[in-house]
PDB file of C-alpha atoms in Angstrom:
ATOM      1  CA  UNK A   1     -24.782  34.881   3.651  1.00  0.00           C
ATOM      2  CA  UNK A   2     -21.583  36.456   1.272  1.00  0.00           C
ATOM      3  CA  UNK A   3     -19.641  33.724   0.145  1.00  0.00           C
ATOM      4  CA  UNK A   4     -15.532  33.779   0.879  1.00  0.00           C
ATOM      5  CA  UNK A   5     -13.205  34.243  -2.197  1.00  0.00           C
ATOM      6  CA  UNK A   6     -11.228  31.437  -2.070  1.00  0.00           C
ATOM      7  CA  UNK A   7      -7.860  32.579  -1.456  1.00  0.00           C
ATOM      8  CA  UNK A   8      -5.371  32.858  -3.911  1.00  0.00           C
ATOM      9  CA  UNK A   9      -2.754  30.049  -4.169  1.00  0.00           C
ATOM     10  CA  UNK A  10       0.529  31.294  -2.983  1.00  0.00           C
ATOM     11  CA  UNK A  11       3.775  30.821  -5.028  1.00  0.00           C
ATOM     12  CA  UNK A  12       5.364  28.138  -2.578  1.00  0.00           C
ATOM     13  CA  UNK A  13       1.672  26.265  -3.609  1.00  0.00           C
ATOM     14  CA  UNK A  14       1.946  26.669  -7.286  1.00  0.00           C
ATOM     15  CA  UNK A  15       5.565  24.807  -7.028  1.00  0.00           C
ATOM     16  CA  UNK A  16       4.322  21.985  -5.176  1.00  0.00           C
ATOM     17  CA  UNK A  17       1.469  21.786  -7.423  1.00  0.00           C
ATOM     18  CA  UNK A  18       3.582  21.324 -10.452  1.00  0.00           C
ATOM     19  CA  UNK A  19       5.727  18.850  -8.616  1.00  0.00           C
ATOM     20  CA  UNK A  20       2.598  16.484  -7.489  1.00  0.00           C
ATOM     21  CA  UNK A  21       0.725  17.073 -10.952  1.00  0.00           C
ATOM     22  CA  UNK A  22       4.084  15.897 -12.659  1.00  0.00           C
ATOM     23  CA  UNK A  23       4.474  12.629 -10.202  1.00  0.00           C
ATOM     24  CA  UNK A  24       1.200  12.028 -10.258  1.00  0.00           C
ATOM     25  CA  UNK A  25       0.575  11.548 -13.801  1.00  0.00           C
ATOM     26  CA  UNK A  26       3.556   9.486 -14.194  1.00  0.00           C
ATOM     27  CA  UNK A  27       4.035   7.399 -11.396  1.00  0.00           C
ATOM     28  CA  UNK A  28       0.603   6.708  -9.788  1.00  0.00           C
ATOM     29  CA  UNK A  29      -2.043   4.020  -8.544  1.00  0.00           C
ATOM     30  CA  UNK A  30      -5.342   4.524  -7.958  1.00  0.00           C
ATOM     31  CA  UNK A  31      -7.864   2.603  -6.551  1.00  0.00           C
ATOM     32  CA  UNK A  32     -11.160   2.858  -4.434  1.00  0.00           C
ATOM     33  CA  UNK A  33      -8.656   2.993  -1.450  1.00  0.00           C
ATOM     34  CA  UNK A  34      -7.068   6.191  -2.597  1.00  0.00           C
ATOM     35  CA  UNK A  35      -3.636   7.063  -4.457  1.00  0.00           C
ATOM     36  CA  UNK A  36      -0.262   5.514  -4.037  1.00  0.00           C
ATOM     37  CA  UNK A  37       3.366   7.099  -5.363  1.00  0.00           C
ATOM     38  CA  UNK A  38       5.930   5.061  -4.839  1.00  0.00           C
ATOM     39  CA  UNK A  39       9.397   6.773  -4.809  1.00  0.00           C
ATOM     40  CA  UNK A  40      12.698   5.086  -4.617  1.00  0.00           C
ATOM     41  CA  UNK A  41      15.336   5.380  -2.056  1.00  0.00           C
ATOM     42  CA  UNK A  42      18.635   7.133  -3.486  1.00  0.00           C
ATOM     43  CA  UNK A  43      17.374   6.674  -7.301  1.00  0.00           C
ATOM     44  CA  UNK A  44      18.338   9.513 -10.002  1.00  0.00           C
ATOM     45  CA  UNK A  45      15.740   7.878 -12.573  1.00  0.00           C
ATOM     46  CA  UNK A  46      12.948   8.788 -10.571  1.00  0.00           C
ATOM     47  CA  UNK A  47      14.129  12.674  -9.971  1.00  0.00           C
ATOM     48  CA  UNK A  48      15.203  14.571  -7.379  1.00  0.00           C
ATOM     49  CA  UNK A  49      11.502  14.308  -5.256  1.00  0.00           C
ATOM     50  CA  UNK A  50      11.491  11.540  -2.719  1.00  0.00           C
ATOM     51  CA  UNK A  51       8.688  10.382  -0.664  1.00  0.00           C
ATOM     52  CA  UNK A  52       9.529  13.128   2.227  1.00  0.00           C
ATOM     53  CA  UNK A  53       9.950  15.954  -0.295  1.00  0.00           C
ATOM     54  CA  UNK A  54       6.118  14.471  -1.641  1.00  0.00           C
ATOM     55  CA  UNK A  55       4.762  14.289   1.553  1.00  0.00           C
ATOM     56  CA  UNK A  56       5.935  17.979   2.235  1.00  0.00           C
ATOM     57  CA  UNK A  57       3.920  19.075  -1.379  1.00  0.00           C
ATOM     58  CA  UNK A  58       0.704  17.782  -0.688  1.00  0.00           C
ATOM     59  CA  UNK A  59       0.930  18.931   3.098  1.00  0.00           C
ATOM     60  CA  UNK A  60       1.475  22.224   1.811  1.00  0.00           C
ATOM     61  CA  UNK A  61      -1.430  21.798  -0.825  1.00  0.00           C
ATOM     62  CA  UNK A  62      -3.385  20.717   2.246  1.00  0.00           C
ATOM     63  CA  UNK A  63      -3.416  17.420   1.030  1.00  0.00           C
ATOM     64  CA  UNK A  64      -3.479  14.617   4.342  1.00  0.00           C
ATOM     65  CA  UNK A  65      -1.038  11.189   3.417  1.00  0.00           C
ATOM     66  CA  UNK A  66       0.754   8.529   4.973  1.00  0.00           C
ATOM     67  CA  UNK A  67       3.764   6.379   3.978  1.00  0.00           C
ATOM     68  CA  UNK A  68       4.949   3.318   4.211  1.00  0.00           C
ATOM     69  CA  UNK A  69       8.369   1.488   2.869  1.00  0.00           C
ATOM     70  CA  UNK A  70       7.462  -0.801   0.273  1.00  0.00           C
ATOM     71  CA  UNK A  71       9.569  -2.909  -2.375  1.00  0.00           C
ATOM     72  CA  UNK A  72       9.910  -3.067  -6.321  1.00  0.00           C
ATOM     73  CA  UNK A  73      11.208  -5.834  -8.443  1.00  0.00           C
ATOM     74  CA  UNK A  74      15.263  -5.426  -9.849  1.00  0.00           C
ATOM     75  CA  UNK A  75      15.959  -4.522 -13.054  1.00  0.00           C
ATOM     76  CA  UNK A  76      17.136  -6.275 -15.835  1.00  0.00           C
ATOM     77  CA  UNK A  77      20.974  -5.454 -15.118  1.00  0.00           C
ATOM     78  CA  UNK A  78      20.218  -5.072 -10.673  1.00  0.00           C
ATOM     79  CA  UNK A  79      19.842  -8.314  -8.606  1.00  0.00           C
ATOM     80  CA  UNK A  80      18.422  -6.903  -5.257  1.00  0.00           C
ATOM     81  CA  UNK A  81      15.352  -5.819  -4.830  1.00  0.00           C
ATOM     82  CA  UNK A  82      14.395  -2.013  -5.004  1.00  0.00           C
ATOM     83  CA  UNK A  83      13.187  -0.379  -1.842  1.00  0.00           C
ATOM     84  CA  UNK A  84      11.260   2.861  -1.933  1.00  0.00           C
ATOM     85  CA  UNK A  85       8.734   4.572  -0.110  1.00  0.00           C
ATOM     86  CA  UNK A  86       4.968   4.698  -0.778  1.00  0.00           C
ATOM     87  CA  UNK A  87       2.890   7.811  -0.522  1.00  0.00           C
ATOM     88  CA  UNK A  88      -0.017   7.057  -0.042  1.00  0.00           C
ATOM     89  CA  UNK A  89      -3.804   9.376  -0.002  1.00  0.00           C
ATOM     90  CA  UNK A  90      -6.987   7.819   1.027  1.00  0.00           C
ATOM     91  CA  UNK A  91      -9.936   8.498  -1.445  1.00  0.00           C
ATOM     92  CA  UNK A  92     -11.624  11.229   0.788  1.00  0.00           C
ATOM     93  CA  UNK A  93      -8.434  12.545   0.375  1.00  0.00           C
ATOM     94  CA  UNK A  94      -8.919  13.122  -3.211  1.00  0.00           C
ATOM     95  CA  UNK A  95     -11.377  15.440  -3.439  1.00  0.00           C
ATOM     96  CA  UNK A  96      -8.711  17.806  -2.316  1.00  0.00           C
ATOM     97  CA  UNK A  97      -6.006  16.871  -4.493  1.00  0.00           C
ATOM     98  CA  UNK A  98      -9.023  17.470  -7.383  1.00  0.00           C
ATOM     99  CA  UNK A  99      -8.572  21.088  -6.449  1.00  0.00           C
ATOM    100  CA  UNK A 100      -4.884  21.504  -7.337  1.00  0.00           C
ATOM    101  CA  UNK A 101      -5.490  18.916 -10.311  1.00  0.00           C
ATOM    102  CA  UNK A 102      -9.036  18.997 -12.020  1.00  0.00           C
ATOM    103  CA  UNK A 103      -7.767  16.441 -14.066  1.00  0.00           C
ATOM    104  CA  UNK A 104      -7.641  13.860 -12.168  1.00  0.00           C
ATOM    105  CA  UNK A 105     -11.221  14.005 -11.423  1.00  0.00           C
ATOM    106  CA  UNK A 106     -11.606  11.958 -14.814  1.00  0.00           C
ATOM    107  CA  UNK A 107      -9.460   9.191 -13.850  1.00  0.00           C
ATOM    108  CA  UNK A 108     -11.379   8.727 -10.709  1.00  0.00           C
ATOM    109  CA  UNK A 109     -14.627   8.685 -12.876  1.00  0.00           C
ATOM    110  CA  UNK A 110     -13.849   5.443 -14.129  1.00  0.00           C
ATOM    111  CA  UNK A 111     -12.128   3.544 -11.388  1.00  0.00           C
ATOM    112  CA  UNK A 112     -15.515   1.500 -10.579  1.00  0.00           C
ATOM    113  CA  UNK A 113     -17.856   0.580  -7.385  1.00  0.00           C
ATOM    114  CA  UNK A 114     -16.365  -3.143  -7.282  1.00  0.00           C
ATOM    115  CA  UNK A 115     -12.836  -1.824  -8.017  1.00  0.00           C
ATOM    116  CA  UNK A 116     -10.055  -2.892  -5.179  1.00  0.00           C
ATOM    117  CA  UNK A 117     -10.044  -0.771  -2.138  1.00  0.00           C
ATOM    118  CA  UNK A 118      -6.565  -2.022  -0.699  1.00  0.00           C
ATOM    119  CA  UNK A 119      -3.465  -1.369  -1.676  1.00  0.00           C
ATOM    120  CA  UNK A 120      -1.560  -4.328   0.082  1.00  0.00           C
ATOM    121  CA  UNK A 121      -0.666  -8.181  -0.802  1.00  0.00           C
ATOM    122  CA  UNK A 122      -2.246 -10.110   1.883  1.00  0.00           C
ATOM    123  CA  UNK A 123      -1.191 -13.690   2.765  1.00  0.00           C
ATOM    124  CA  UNK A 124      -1.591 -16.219   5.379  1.00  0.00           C
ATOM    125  CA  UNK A 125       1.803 -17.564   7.492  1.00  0.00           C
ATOM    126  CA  UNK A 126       1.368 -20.191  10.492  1.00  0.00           C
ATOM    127  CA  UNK A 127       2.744 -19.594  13.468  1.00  0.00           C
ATOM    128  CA  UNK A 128       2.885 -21.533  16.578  1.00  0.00           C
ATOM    129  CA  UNK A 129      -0.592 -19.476  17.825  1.00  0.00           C
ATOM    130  CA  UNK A 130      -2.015 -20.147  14.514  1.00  0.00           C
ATOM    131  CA  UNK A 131      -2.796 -19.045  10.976  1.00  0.00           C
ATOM    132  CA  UNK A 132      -1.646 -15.273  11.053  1.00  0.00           C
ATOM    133  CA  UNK A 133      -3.195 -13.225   7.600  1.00  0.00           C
ATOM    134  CA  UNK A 134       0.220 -10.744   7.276  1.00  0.00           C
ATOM    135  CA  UNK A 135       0.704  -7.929   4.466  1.00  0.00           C
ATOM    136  CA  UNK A 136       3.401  -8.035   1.857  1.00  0.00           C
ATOM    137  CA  UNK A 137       5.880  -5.441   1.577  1.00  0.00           C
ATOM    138  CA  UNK A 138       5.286  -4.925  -2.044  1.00  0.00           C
ATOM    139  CA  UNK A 139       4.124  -1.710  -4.212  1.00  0.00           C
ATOM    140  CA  UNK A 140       0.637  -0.948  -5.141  1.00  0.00           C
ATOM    141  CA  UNK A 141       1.979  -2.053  -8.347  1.00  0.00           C
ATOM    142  CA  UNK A 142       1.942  -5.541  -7.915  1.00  0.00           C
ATOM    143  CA  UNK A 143      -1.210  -6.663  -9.597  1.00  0.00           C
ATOM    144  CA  UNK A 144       0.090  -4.623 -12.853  1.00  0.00           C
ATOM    145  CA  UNK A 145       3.608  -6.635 -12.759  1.00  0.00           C
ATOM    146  CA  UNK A 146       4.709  -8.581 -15.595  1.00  0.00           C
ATOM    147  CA  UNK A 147       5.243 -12.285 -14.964  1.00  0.00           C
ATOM    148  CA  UNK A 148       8.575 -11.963 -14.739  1.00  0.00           C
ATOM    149  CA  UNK A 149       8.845  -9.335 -12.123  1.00  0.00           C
ATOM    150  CA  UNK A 150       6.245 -11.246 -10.354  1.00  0.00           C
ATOM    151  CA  UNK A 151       8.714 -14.098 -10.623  1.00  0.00           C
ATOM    152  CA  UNK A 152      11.248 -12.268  -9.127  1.00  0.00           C
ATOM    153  CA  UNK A 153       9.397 -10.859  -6.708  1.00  0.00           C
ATOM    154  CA  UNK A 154       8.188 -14.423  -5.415  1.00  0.00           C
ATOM    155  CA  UNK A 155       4.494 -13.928  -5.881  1.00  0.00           C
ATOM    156  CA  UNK A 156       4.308 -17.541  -8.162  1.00  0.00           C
ATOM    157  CA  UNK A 157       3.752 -20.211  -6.213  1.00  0.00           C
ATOM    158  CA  UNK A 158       7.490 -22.181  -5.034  1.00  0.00           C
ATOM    159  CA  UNK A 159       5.970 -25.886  -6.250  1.00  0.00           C
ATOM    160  CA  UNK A 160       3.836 -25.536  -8.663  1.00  0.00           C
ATOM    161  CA  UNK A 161       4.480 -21.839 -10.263  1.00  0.00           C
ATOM    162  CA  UNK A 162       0.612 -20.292  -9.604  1.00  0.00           C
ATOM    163  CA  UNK A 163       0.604 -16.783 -10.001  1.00  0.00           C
ATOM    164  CA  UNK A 164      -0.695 -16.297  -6.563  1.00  0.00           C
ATOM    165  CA  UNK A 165      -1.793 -12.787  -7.789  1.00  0.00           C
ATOM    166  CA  UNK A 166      -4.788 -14.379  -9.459  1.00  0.00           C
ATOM    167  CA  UNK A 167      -8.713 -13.495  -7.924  1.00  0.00           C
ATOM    168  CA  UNK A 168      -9.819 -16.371  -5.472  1.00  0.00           C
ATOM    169  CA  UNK A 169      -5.746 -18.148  -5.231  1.00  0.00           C
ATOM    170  CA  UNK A 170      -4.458 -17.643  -1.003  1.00  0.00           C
ATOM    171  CA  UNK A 171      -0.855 -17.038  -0.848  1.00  0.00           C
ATOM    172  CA  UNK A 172       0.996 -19.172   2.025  1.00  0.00           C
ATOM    173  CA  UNK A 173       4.455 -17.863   3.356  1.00  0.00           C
ATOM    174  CA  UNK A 174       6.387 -21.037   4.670  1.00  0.00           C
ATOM    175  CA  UNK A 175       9.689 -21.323   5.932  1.00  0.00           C
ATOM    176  CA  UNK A 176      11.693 -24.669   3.702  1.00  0.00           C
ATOM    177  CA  UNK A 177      14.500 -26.422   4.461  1.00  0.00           C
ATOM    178  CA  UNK A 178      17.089 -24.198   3.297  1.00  0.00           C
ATOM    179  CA  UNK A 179      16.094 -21.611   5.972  1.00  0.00           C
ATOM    180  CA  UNK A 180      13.990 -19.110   3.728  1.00  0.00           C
ATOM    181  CA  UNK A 181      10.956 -17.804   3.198  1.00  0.00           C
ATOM    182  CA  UNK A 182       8.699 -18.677   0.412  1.00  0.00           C
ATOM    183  CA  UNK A 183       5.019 -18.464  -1.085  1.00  0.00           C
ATOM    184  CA  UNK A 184       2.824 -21.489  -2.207  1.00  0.00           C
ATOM    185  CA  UNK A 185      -0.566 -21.863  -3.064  1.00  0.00           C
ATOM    186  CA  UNK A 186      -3.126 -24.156  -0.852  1.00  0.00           C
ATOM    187  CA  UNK A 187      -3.053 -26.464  -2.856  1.00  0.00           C
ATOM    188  CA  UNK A 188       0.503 -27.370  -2.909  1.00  0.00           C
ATOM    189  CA  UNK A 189       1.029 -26.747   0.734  1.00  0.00           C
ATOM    190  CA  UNK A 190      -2.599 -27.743   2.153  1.00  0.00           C
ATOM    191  CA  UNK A 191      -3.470 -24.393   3.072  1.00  0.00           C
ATOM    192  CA  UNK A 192      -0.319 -24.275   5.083  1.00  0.00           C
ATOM    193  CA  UNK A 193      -2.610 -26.593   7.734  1.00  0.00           C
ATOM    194  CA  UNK A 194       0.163 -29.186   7.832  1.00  0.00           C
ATOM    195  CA  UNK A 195       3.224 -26.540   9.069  1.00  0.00           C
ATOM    196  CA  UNK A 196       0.625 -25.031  11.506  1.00  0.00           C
ATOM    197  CA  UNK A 197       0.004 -28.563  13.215  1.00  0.00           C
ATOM    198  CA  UNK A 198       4.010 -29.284  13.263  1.00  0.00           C
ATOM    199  CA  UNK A 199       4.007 -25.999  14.923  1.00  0.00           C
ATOM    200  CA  UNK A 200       1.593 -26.485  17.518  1.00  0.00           C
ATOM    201  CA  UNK A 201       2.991 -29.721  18.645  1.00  0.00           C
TER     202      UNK A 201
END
């Protein structure tokens, strides 16, 4: 059987893949999940290519992704939090990007078999039905964070100060006095065991 010629790239193609190959190597996490860009909402820094105008690239480059708004810590002179959007491609995915970017082929030789294959900060909350295991809101980049920006992104435990990021530590949401939210370890909160039986009664 005659093989097809690929067909040739059109121009529209050759501008998104500049655009992704640019993003891509400057603003990317990859895992054994797949690829996440984060973009920001209404931020110059970042360029003029938000998650939509993304998404729109790789769709043209044939390239199949999701999205999903997700959260970065402040900077040193902002006190809110930053809220973007996350782009992300699942692995099988990849193989197609590989076309428009060969390169990348050699980053995803050395992510390894036991490497992560989520993106997402999981923790455990109690609710009145019991223990509910609920996803952060936070950017793939959260295990890379400094201390700091973990800080401010409460991901160290409220009593103690755990980095709940660590391997093996469970993160606990639990609502305090004051009204808010916050994150302990299990062993400052008893695996959150003692607000789930207040709850229940």
């Amino acid at each position: 059987m005659e093989r097809r010629k690929p067909t040739p790239a059109t121009a529209e193609q050759r501008d998104a893949q500049r655009r992704v190959v640019a993003i891509v190597r400057a603003n990317s996490v990859l895992n054994r999940g797949g690829m996440a860009l984060w973009r920001p909402d209404n931020d110059d820094d970042y360029g003029s290519a938000d998650a939509d105008a993304v998404t729109a690239d790789l769709e043209l480059l044939g390239v199949r992704s999701e999205m999903a708004v997700r959260y970065m810590p402040p900077r040193s002179y902002e006190r809110s939090l930053r809220k973007g959007r996350e782009v992300r491609v699942s692995w099988p995915e990849l193989a197609t990007l590989v076309h428009w970017m060969p390169s990348l082929s050699e980053r995803l030789e050395q992510i390894t078999e036991d490497a992560p294959k989520v993106f997402e900060f999981f923790y455990w909350e109690p609710r009145p039905e019991g223990m509910a295991l609920c996803t952060g809101v936070f950017a793939a980049q959260w295990r890379w964070w400094t201390e700091k920006q973990a800080r401010r992104m409460g991901l160290m435990c409220a009593d103690c100060g755990a980095d709940l990021r660590e391997p093996g530590r469970h993160a606990y949401r639990l609502l305090g006095e004051d009204g808010r939210y916050r994150f302990h370890c299990g062993d400052c909160c008893n695996q959150g065991l003692d607000v789930l039986e207040a709850l229940s009664q």
